[in-house]
mmCIF file of C-alpha atoms and ligand atoms in Angstrom:
data_model
loop_
_atom_site.group_PDB
_atom_site.id
_atom_site.type_symbol
_atom_site.label_atom_id
_atom_site.label_comp_id
_atom_site.label_asym_id
_atom_site.label_seq_id
_atom_site.Cartn_x
_atom_site.Cartn_y
_atom_site.Cartn_z
ATOM 1 C CA MET A 1426 -8.407 -25.429 -199.836
ATOM 2 C CA THR A 1427 -9.129 -29.101 -199.088
ATOM 3 C CA MET A 1428 -12.237 -29.376 -196.971
ATOM 4 C CA LYS A 1429 -12.035 -31.649 -193.958
ATOM 5 C CA MET A 1430 -14.916 -33.758 -192.773
ATOM 6 C CA ILE A 1431 -15.857 -35.603 -189.574
ATOM 7 C CA MET A 1432 -18.585 -38.251 -189.874
ATOM 8 C CA ASP A 1433 -20.570 -39.052 -186.771
ATOM 9 C CA LEU A 1434 -22.137 -42.500 -187.247
ATOM 10 C CA ASP A 1435 -24.228 -45.109 -185.444
ATOM 11 C CA THR A 1436 -22.803 -47.610 -187.830
ATOM 12 C CA GLY A 1437 -25.572 -49.645 -189.329
ATOM 13 C CA VAL A 1438 -25.898 -50.570 -193.021
ATOM 14 C CA ASP A 1439 -26.752 -47.175 -194.523
ATOM 15 C CA ASP A 1440 -24.034 -45.544 -192.349
ATOM 16 C CA ALA A 1441 -21.579 -48.134 -193.801
ATOM 17 C CA LEU A 1442 -22.653 -47.222 -197.335
ATOM 18 C CA ALA A 1443 -22.392 -43.536 -196.472
ATOM 19 C CA LEU A 1444 -18.865 -44.030 -195.176
ATOM 20 C CA ALA A 1445 -17.768 -45.769 -198.370
ATOM 21 C CA TYR A 1446 -19.498 -43.124 -200.450
ATOM 22 C CA ALA A 1447 -17.769 -40.259 -198.604
ATOM 23 C CA LEU A 1448 -14.392 -41.869 -199.346
ATOM 24 C CA SER A 1449 -15.133 -41.552 -203.058
ATOM 25 C CA PHE A 1450 -14.884 -37.740 -202.847
ATOM 26 C CA GLU A 1451 -11.191 -37.020 -203.220
ATOM 27 C CA GLU A 1452 -11.691 -33.299 -202.839
ATOM 28 C CA VAL A 1453 -12.652 -33.855 -199.173
ATOM 29 C CA GLU A 1454 -10.455 -35.343 -196.486
ATOM 30 C CA LEU A 1455 -12.264 -37.553 -193.995
ATOM 31 C CA ILE A 1456 -10.232 -36.759 -190.847
ATOM 32 C CA SER A 1457 -12.110 -39.079 -188.493
ATOM 33 C CA VAL A 1458 -15.260 -40.951 -187.700
ATOM 34 C CA THR A 1459 -16.951 -40.402 -184.324
ATOM 35 C CA THR A 1460 -19.351 -43.046 -183.107
ATOM 36 C CA SER A 1461 -22.588 -43.215 -181.175
ATOM 37 C CA PHE A 1462 -25.246 -45.654 -180.009
ATOM 38 C CA GLY A 1463 -28.223 -45.929 -182.351
ATOM 39 C CA ASN A 1464 -28.686 -48.656 -184.915
ATOM 40 C CA VAL A 1465 -26.435 -50.723 -182.627
ATOM 41 C CA THR A 1466 -24.728 -50.250 -179.273
ATOM 42 C CA LEU A 1467 -21.789 -47.840 -179.130
ATOM 43 C CA GLU A 1468 -19.417 -50.766 -178.827
ATOM 44 C CA ASN A 1469 -20.728 -52.298 -182.057
ATOM 45 C CA ALA A 1470 -20.834 -48.961 -183.888
ATOM 46 C CA THR A 1471 -17.122 -48.491 -183.068
ATOM 47 C CA LYS A 1472 -16.264 -52.058 -184.030
ATOM 48 C CA ASN A 1473 -18.160 -51.808 -187.335
ATOM 49 C CA THR A 1474 -16.593 -48.438 -188.129
ATOM 50 C CA ILE A 1475 -13.013 -49.615 -187.550
ATOM 51 C CA ASN A 1476 -13.638 -52.797 -189.546
ATOM 52 C CA LEU A 1477 -15.194 -50.913 -192.457
ATOM 53 C CA LEU A 1478 -12.435 -48.285 -192.636
ATOM 54 C CA ASP A 1479 -9.828 -51.036 -192.648
ATOM 55 C CA LEU A 1480 -11.756 -53.046 -195.236
ATOM 56 C CA LEU A 1481 -11.927 -49.982 -197.499
ATOM 57 C CA GLY A 1482 -8.168 -49.417 -197.174
ATOM 58 C CA HIS A 1483 -8.350 -46.400 -194.848
ATOM 59 C CA SER A 1484 -6.908 -47.781 -191.643
ATOM 60 C CA HIS A 1485 -5.105 -44.453 -191.102
ATOM 61 C CA ILE A 1486 -8.415 -42.694 -190.332
ATOM 62 C CA PRO A 1487 -8.935 -42.560 -186.532
ATOM 63 C CA VAL A 1488 -12.157 -43.457 -184.804
ATOM 64 C CA PHE A 1489 -13.344 -41.602 -181.657
ATOM 65 C CA GLU A 1490 -16.026 -43.039 -179.401
ATOM 66 C CA GLY A 1491 -18.926 -40.881 -178.285
ATOM 67 C CA ALA A 1492 -22.280 -41.366 -176.587
ATOM 68 C CA SER A 1493 -23.478 -44.734 -175.396
ATOM 69 C CA SER A 1494 -27.018 -43.781 -174.398
ATOM 70 C CA PRO A 1495 -29.575 -40.992 -174.940
ATOM 71 C CA TRP A 1496 -29.563 -37.831 -172.880
ATOM 72 C CA GLY A 1497 -31.207 -38.551 -169.540
ATOM 73 C CA GLU A 1498 -30.703 -42.328 -169.784
ATOM 74 C CA THR A 1499 -27.878 -44.544 -168.610
ATOM 75 C CA SER A 1500 -28.181 -47.528 -170.920
ATOM 76 C CA TYR A 1501 -29.259 -48.417 -174.455
ATOM 77 C CA GLU A 1502 -30.362 -51.610 -176.206
ATOM 78 C CA PRO A 1503 -31.275 -51.557 -179.900
ATOM 79 C CA GLN A 1504 -34.904 -52.481 -180.427
ATOM 80 C CA PRO A 1505 -35.862 -55.669 -182.277
ATOM 81 C CA HIS A 1506 -36.913 -53.861 -185.476
ATOM 82 C CA LEU A 1507 -33.331 -52.525 -185.756
ATOM 83 C CA LEU A 1508 -31.926 -56.026 -185.612
ATOM 84 C CA ARG A 1509 -34.202 -56.869 -188.533
ATOM 85 C CA ILE A 1510 -33.302 -53.791 -190.625
ATOM 86 C CA HIS A 1511 -29.523 -53.690 -189.982
ATOM 87 C CA GLY A 1512 -28.893 -57.305 -188.847
ATOM 88 C CA GLU A 1513 -27.800 -58.521 -185.409
ATOM 89 C CA ASN A 1514 -24.379 -56.873 -185.775
ATOM 90 C CA GLY A 1515 -25.639 -53.724 -187.561
ATOM 91 C CA ILE A 1516 -23.936 -54.539 -190.869
ATOM 92 C CA GLY A 1517 -26.375 -57.059 -192.302
ATOM 93 C CA ASN A 1518 -24.769 -59.941 -190.391
ATOM 94 C CA VAL A 1519 -21.654 -59.724 -192.568
ATOM 95 C CA ASP A 1520 -18.812 -61.009 -190.404
ATOM 96 C CA LEU A 1521 -15.794 -58.687 -190.630
ATOM 97 C CA GLY A 1522 -14.060 -60.304 -187.644
ATOM 98 C CA GLU A 1523 -12.473 -58.597 -184.647
ATOM 99 C CA PRO A 1524 -11.105 -55.075 -185.192
ATOM 100 C CA GLN A 1525 -7.334 -54.942 -185.668
ATOM 101 C CA ARG A 1526 -6.984 -51.596 -183.860
ATOM 102 C CA GLN A 1527 -8.512 -49.672 -181.027
ATOM 103 C CA PRO A 1528 -10.480 -46.415 -181.113
ATOM 104 C CA SER A 1529 -8.498 -43.310 -180.119
ATOM 105 C CA LYS A 1530 -8.190 -42.482 -176.429
ATOM 106 C CA GLN A 1531 -9.613 -38.979 -176.859
ATOM 107 C CA CYS A 1532 -13.418 -38.829 -176.688
ATOM 108 C CA ALA A 1533 -15.535 -37.860 -179.725
ATOM 109 C CA VAL A 1534 -16.756 -34.594 -178.206
ATOM 110 C CA ASP A 1535 -13.258 -33.280 -177.471
ATOM 111 C CA PHE A 1536 -12.057 -34.286 -180.929
ATOM 112 C CA ILE A 1537 -14.967 -32.437 -182.560
ATOM 113 C CA ILE A 1538 -14.244 -29.305 -180.492
ATOM 114 C CA GLU A 1539 -10.506 -29.477 -181.163
ATOM 115 C CA SER A 1540 -11.124 -29.872 -184.926
ATOM 116 C CA ALA A 1541 -13.641 -27.029 -184.963
ATOM 117 C CA ASN A 1542 -11.008 -24.729 -183.441
ATOM 118 C CA LYS A 1543 -8.261 -26.024 -185.735
ATOM 119 C CA PHE A 1544 -10.100 -26.075 -189.086
ATOM 120 C CA GLY A 1545 -13.019 -23.619 -188.598
ATOM 121 C CA LYS A 1546 -14.724 -22.877 -191.910
ATOM 122 C CA GLU A 1547 -12.807 -25.673 -193.627
ATOM 123 C CA LEU A 1548 -14.565 -28.294 -191.538
ATOM 124 C CA ILE A 1549 -17.763 -30.114 -192.403
ATOM 125 C CA LEU A 1550 -19.480 -31.928 -189.569
ATOM 126 C CA TYR A 1551 -21.797 -34.687 -190.808
ATOM 127 C CA THR A 1552 -24.046 -36.594 -188.424
ATOM 128 C CA ALA A 1553 -26.094 -39.678 -189.290
ATOM 129 C CA GLY A 1554 -27.110 -40.986 -185.891
ATOM 130 C CA PRO A 1555 -28.707 -39.540 -182.769
ATOM 131 C CA MET A 1556 -27.514 -35.943 -182.159
ATOM 132 C CA ASN A 1557 -25.972 -36.670 -178.747
ATOM 133 C CA ASN A 1558 -22.280 -36.084 -179.687
ATOM 134 C CA LEU A 1559 -23.105 -32.802 -181.425
ATOM 135 C CA ALA A 1560 -25.290 -31.656 -178.511
ATOM 136 C CA ASP A 1561 -22.550 -32.514 -176.001
ATOM 137 C CA ALA A 1562 -20.007 -30.607 -178.060
ATOM 138 C CA ILE A 1563 -22.249 -27.536 -178.211
ATOM 139 C CA LYS A 1564 -22.862 -27.778 -174.514
ATOM 140 C CA LYS A 1565 -19.179 -27.974 -173.785
ATOM 141 C CA ASP A 1566 -17.934 -25.304 -176.177
ATOM 142 C CA LYS A 1567 -20.576 -23.589 -178.321
ATOM 143 C CA GLU A 1568 -18.112 -20.970 -179.562
ATOM 144 C CA ALA A 1569 -15.968 -23.698 -181.087
ATOM 145 C CA ILE A 1570 -18.878 -25.409 -182.811
ATOM 146 C CA GLU A 1571 -20.021 -22.064 -184.256
ATOM 147 C CA LYS A 1572 -16.741 -21.903 -186.177
ATOM 148 C CA ILE A 1573 -17.546 -25.051 -188.222
ATOM 149 C CA GLY A 1574 -18.126 -24.292 -191.931
ATOM 150 C CA LYS A 1575 -21.070 -26.602 -192.438
ATOM 151 C CA ILE A 1576 -23.149 -28.991 -190.347
ATOM 152 C CA VAL A 1577 -25.329 -31.526 -192.189
ATOM 153 C CA SER A 1578 -27.423 -34.076 -190.354
ATOM 154 C CA MET A 1579 -29.533 -36.993 -191.437
ATOM 155 C CA GLY A 1580 -32.629 -36.749 -189.295
ATOM 156 C CA GLY A 1581 -36.235 -35.676 -188.979
ATOM 157 C CA ALA A 1582 -39.381 -35.662 -191.112
ATOM 158 C CA LEU A 1583 -41.285 -32.482 -191.871
ATOM 159 C CA THR A 1584 -43.712 -33.258 -194.672
ATOM 160 C CA VAL A 1585 -43.925 -37.059 -194.440
ATOM 161 C CA PRO A 1586 -44.747 -39.510 -191.638
ATOM 162 C CA GLY A 1587 -41.985 -40.927 -189.480
ATOM 163 C CA ASN A 1588 -40.320 -44.320 -189.825
ATOM 164 C CA VAL A 1589 -40.474 -45.388 -186.140
ATOM 165 C CA SER A 1590 -43.857 -43.849 -185.388
ATOM 166 C CA PRO A 1591 -46.396 -41.892 -187.418
ATOM 167 C CA TYR A 1592 -44.545 -38.773 -186.271
ATOM 168 C CA ALA A 1593 -40.870 -39.475 -185.786
ATOM 169 C CA GLU A 1594 -37.721 -40.350 -187.707
ATOM 170 C CA ALA A 1595 -35.412 -42.790 -185.970
ATOM 171 C CA ASN A 1596 -32.298 -40.648 -185.295
ATOM 172 C CA ILE A 1597 -34.375 -37.903 -183.626
ATOM 173 C CA HIS A 1598 -36.711 -40.361 -181.885
ATOM 174 C CA ARG A 1599 -33.778 -42.137 -180.242
ATOM 175 C CA ASP A 1600 -32.534 -39.006 -178.503
ATOM 176 C CA PRO A 1601 -35.087 -36.192 -178.809
ATOM 177 C CA LYS A 1602 -33.643 -34.168 -175.955
ATOM 178 C CA SER A 1603 -30.225 -33.873 -177.510
ATOM 179 C CA ALA A 1604 -31.810 -32.914 -180.868
ATOM 180 C CA GLN A 1605 -33.880 -30.268 -179.120
ATOM 181 C CA TYR A 1606 -30.731 -28.871 -177.512
ATOM 182 C CA VAL A 1607 -29.029 -28.705 -180.937
ATOM 183 C CA PHE A 1608 -32.037 -26.946 -182.515
ATOM 184 C CA ASP A 1609 -32.268 -24.495 -179.574
ATOM 185 C CA SER A 1610 -28.618 -23.540 -179.999
ATOM 186 C CA ASP A 1611 -29.514 -21.669 -183.197
ATOM 187 C CA ILE A 1612 -26.368 -22.950 -184.900
ATOM 188 C CA PRO A 1613 -27.234 -23.081 -188.619
ATOM 189 C CA MET A 1614 -27.440 -26.563 -190.048
ATOM 190 C CA THR A 1615 -28.953 -28.535 -192.890
ATOM 191 C CA LEU A 1616 -31.333 -31.351 -192.122
ATOM 192 C CA VAL A 1617 -31.626 -34.250 -194.569
ATOM 193 C CA GLY A 1618 -34.736 -36.066 -193.391
ATOM 194 C CA LEU A 1619 -37.210 -38.652 -194.572
ATOM 195 C CA ASP A 1620 -38.805 -35.989 -196.835
ATOM 196 C CA VAL A 1621 -35.930 -36.630 -199.216
ATOM 197 C CA THR A 1622 -34.243 -39.875 -198.148
ATOM 198 C CA LEU A 1623 -37.406 -41.884 -198.836
ATOM 199 C CA LYS A 1624 -37.079 -40.749 -202.438
ATOM 200 C CA THR A 1625 -33.725 -42.524 -202.809
ATOM 201 C CA MET A 1626 -34.499 -46.234 -202.708
ATOM 202 C CA ILE A 1627 -32.102 -48.826 -204.004
ATOM 203 C CA LYS A 1628 -32.855 -52.441 -204.855
ATOM 204 C CA GLY A 1629 -31.028 -55.600 -205.983
ATOM 205 C CA THR A 1630 -30.837 -54.393 -209.595
ATOM 206 C CA ASP A 1631 -28.826 -51.311 -208.494
ATOM 207 C CA ILE A 1632 -26.530 -53.339 -206.235
ATOM 208 C CA SER A 1633 -25.969 -55.967 -208.952
ATOM 209 C CA SER A 1634 -23.516 -53.700 -210.779
ATOM 210 C CA TRP A 1635 -21.129 -54.135 -207.831
ATOM 211 C CA HIS A 1636 -21.164 -57.971 -208.132
ATOM 212 C CA PRO A 1637 -18.512 -58.369 -210.796
ATOM 213 C CA ILE A 1638 -15.981 -56.125 -208.970
ATOM 214 C CA GLY A 1639 -14.934 -59.134 -206.869
ATOM 215 C CA THR A 1640 -12.852 -57.425 -204.165
ATOM 216 C CA THR A 1641 -13.276 -58.327 -200.479
ATOM 217 C CA ALA A 1642 -14.772 -54.877 -199.928
ATOM 218 C CA SER A 1643 -17.271 -55.166 -202.796
ATOM 219 C CA ASP A 1644 -18.347 -58.636 -201.725
ATOM 220 C CA ALA A 1645 -19.044 -57.367 -198.182
ATOM 221 C CA MET A 1646 -20.909 -54.274 -199.401
ATOM 222 C CA VAL A 1647 -23.025 -56.306 -201.823
ATOM 223 C CA GLU A 1648 -23.993 -58.639 -198.976
ATOM 224 C CA LEU A 1649 -24.827 -55.931 -196.499
ATOM 225 C CA ALA A 1650 -26.680 -53.775 -199.040
ATOM 226 C CA ASN A 1651 -28.714 -56.796 -200.177
ATOM 227 C CA TYR A 1652 -29.570 -57.614 -196.599
ATOM 228 C CA TYR A 1653 -30.732 -54.029 -195.953
ATOM 229 C CA TYR A 1654 -32.876 -53.447 -199.019
ATOM 230 C CA THR A 1655 -34.789 -56.665 -198.402
ATOM 231 C CA ASN A 1656 -35.335 -55.849 -194.716
ATOM 232 C CA GLU A 1657 -35.864 -52.136 -194.247
ATOM 233 C CA PHE A 1658 -39.528 -52.381 -195.128
ATOM 234 C CA ASP A 1659 -41.952 -55.298 -194.868
ATOM 235 C CA ASP A 1660 -42.188 -55.383 -198.650
ATOM 236 C CA ALA A 1661 -38.720 -55.922 -200.157
ATOM 237 C CA ASP A 1662 -39.975 -54.493 -203.492
ATOM 238 C CA ILE A 1663 -39.912 -51.015 -201.936
ATOM 239 C CA GLY A 1664 -36.132 -51.224 -201.631
ATOM 240 C CA GLY A 1665 -33.863 -49.675 -199.015
ATOM 241 C CA ALA A 1666 -33.604 -45.923 -198.446
ATOM 242 C CA MET A 1667 -30.182 -44.317 -198.786
ATOM 243 C CA HIS A 1668 -30.735 -42.099 -195.776
ATOM 244 C CA ASP A 1669 -27.121 -41.585 -194.718
ATOM 245 C CA PRO A 1670 -25.530 -41.669 -198.246
ATOM 246 C CA LEU A 1671 -27.904 -38.947 -199.397
ATOM 247 C CA ALA A 1672 -26.799 -36.780 -196.499
ATOM 248 C CA VAL A 1673 -23.200 -37.188 -197.703
ATOM 249 C CA GLU A 1674 -24.291 -36.063 -201.127
ATOM 250 C CA VAL A 1675 -26.043 -32.993 -199.684
ATOM 251 C CA ALA A 1676 -22.958 -32.139 -197.604
ATOM 252 C CA LEU A 1677 -20.505 -32.459 -200.529
ATOM 253 C CA ASN A 1678 -22.664 -31.654 -203.527
ATOM 254 C CA PRO A 1679 -25.485 -29.370 -202.297
ATOM 255 C CA SER A 1680 -26.819 -28.784 -205.813
ATOM 256 C CA ILE A 1681 -28.527 -32.188 -205.532
ATOM 257 C CA VAL A 1682 -31.162 -30.407 -203.407
ATOM 258 C CA THR A 1683 -33.896 -28.957 -205.597
ATOM 259 C CA GLN A 1684 -36.137 -27.613 -202.886
ATOM 260 C CA SER A 1685 -35.533 -26.656 -199.265
ATOM 261 C CA THR A 1686 -37.074 -24.473 -196.584
ATOM 262 C CA LYS A 1687 -35.565 -22.260 -193.928
ATOM 263 C CA ILE A 1688 -37.271 -22.845 -190.573
ATOM 264 C CA ASN A 1689 -36.812 -22.770 -186.837
ATOM 265 C CA LEU A 1690 -37.555 -26.261 -185.579
ATOM 266 C CA LYS A 1691 -38.546 -27.848 -182.331
ATOM 267 C CA VAL A 1692 -38.684 -31.485 -181.253
ATOM 268 C CA GLU A 1693 -41.411 -33.195 -179.303
ATOM 269 C CA THR A 1694 -39.517 -34.818 -176.451
ATOM 270 C CA LYS A 1695 -42.262 -36.997 -174.932
ATOM 271 C CA GLY A 1696 -45.642 -38.556 -175.497
ATOM 272 C CA GLU A 1697 -47.106 -40.114 -178.578
ATOM 273 C CA ALA A 1698 -45.425 -37.620 -180.912
ATOM 274 C CA LYS A 1699 -41.962 -38.058 -179.289
ATOM 275 C CA GLY A 1700 -39.252 -37.303 -181.808
ATOM 276 C CA ARG A 1701 -41.441 -35.257 -184.123
ATOM 277 C CA THR A 1702 -39.624 -32.355 -185.803
ATOM 278 C CA ILE A 1703 -42.001 -29.455 -186.360
ATOM 279 C CA GLY A 1704 -41.900 -25.675 -186.772
ATOM 280 C CA ASN A 1705 -41.275 -23.783 -183.512
ATOM 281 C CA LEU A 1706 -44.424 -21.702 -183.011
ATOM 282 C CA ASP A 1707 -42.630 -19.317 -180.666
ATOM 283 C CA LEU A 1708 -40.168 -18.422 -183.385
ATOM 284 C CA LEU A 1709 -42.562 -18.317 -186.350
ATOM 285 C CA ASN A 1710 -42.019 -14.637 -187.046
ATOM 286 C CA ARG A 1711 -38.337 -14.474 -186.252
ATOM 287 C CA GLN A 1712 -36.375 -13.414 -189.264
ATOM 288 C CA PHE A 1713 -33.357 -15.591 -188.567
ATOM 289 C CA LYS A 1714 -34.068 -19.258 -189.345
ATOM 290 C CA SER A 1715 -31.430 -21.687 -188.108
ATOM 291 C CA MET A 1716 -32.418 -24.792 -190.070
ATOM 292 C CA THR A 1717 -32.396 -25.559 -193.756
ATOM 293 C CA VAL A 1718 -34.625 -28.574 -194.252
ATOM 294 C CA CYS A 1719 -34.345 -30.423 -197.573
ATOM 295 C CA LEU A 1720 -37.711 -31.060 -199.201
ATOM 296 C CA ASP A 1721 -36.766 -32.368 -202.631
ATOM 297 C CA VAL A 1722 -33.652 -33.730 -204.374
ATOM 298 C CA ASP A 1723 -32.750 -34.992 -207.823
ATOM 299 C CA SER A 1724 -33.099 -38.575 -206.723
ATOM 300 C CA VAL A 1725 -32.429 -40.112 -210.140
ATOM 301 C CA LEU A 1726 -29.124 -38.268 -210.446
ATOM 302 C CA PHE A 1727 -28.143 -39.098 -206.877
ATOM 303 C CA THR A 1728 -28.862 -42.821 -207.196
ATOM 304 C CA GLN A 1729 -26.933 -43.024 -210.459
ATOM 305 C CA ARG A 1730 -23.975 -41.146 -209.031
ATOM 306 C CA PHE A 1731 -24.018 -43.170 -205.820
ATOM 307 C CA ILE A 1732 -23.994 -46.517 -207.605
ATOM 308 C CA GLU A 1733 -21.217 -45.427 -209.971
ATOM 309 C CA ARG A 1734 -18.943 -43.832 -207.371
ATOM 310 C CA MET A 1735 -19.328 -46.896 -205.170
ATOM 311 C CA GLN A 1736 -18.091 -49.024 -208.057
ATOM 312 C CA HIS A 1737 -14.819 -47.078 -207.971
ATOM 313 C CA VAL A 1738 -14.423 -47.151 -204.207
ATOM 314 C CA LEU A 1739 -15.103 -50.849 -204.035
ATOM 315 C CA SER A 1740 -12.613 -51.646 -206.833
ATOM 316 C CA HIS A 1741 -9.594 -50.856 -204.614
ATOM 317 C CA GLY A 1742 -7.863 -53.560 -202.659
ATOM 318 C CA ASP A 1743 -7.941 -57.327 -203.185
HETATM 319 C C1 BDR B 1921 -31.741 -43.188 -189.885
HETATM 320 O O1 BDR B 1921 -31.855 -44.020 -188.751
HETATM 321 C C2 BDR B 1921 -30.866 -44.999 -188.774
HETATM 322 O O2 BDR B 1921 -31.442 -46.239 -188.544
HETATM 323 C C3 BDR B 1921 -30.261 -44.968 -190.134
HETATM 324 O O3 BDR B 1921 -28.876 -45.337 -190.139
HETATM 325 C C4 BDR B 1921 -30.464 -43.553 -190.573
HETATM 326 O O4 BDR B 1921 -29.395 -42.744 -190.069
HETATM 327 C C5 BDR B 1921 -32.978 -43.339 -190.746
HETATM 328 O O5 BDR B 1921 -34.118 -42.974 -190.039
HETATM 329 CA CA1 CA B 1922 -27.366 -43.766 -189.255
#
């Protein structure tokens, strides 16, 4: 049985790296990418996704557009710190030109529902942006989404401070109401948050092994990864966190997780702690726990595997 996967991305730099990394797993078929606002506008997320798939030699994989703004809002502009971390265009200011194809006409939510009904347990849904598309899909057809084999999301922070505020991780902070809706649905999912992604930092020395590959794809990835690791934190020596690539690893190779906890979560939707993911007091004694939150991973093994697998992916093409 070949597993199928949908990736839901707000295509910034670590989403781009996650996309390339996912393509290195031949045992899983990436059937589409759905896009969302987040690191960039929806329009730029779609443009970056199409360009990256084409650059990586996967122009047959369709792209479906999703949400353009958070639940309860009608517009979205990426904040200045995002332009610093991911570059003005979301992919480290690497110019991949105008996309040579259009996104599919069907919307992301309908495609996710259709795929859930078609593939059921064989489908992995991976999200690495705000949870808006997933929330909309649950709202429209919860029964269909319940059929999905595995849902893995990059988001949240349980045991560490946030990255956009002392409390909140960016993907949840950008659209806390949709995340709350997803958590309230009680659909089981795995959360790959800052607790583990901040343990997977890469720096120039890691990226340098991609330099000699010399393909158009490797040159672009080297440039965008170098941009990101020097800009995610004020001090470039910290490196860049492989948030979204680690979530791919957890989805496709769960044994990388060395510690996790089962918990019912809630999200603070307003105020100073907006976006905070925390245990749901009302459900503390309920036996069923909908979330599996990753607390520790074998970060050395992951980083090594990530760098090596990327070498293979980036070797294809000219
Ligand atoms: C998450 O937020 C986005 O900026 C990144 O792509 C990642 O998905 C990290 O908090
Ligand atoms: Ca992301």
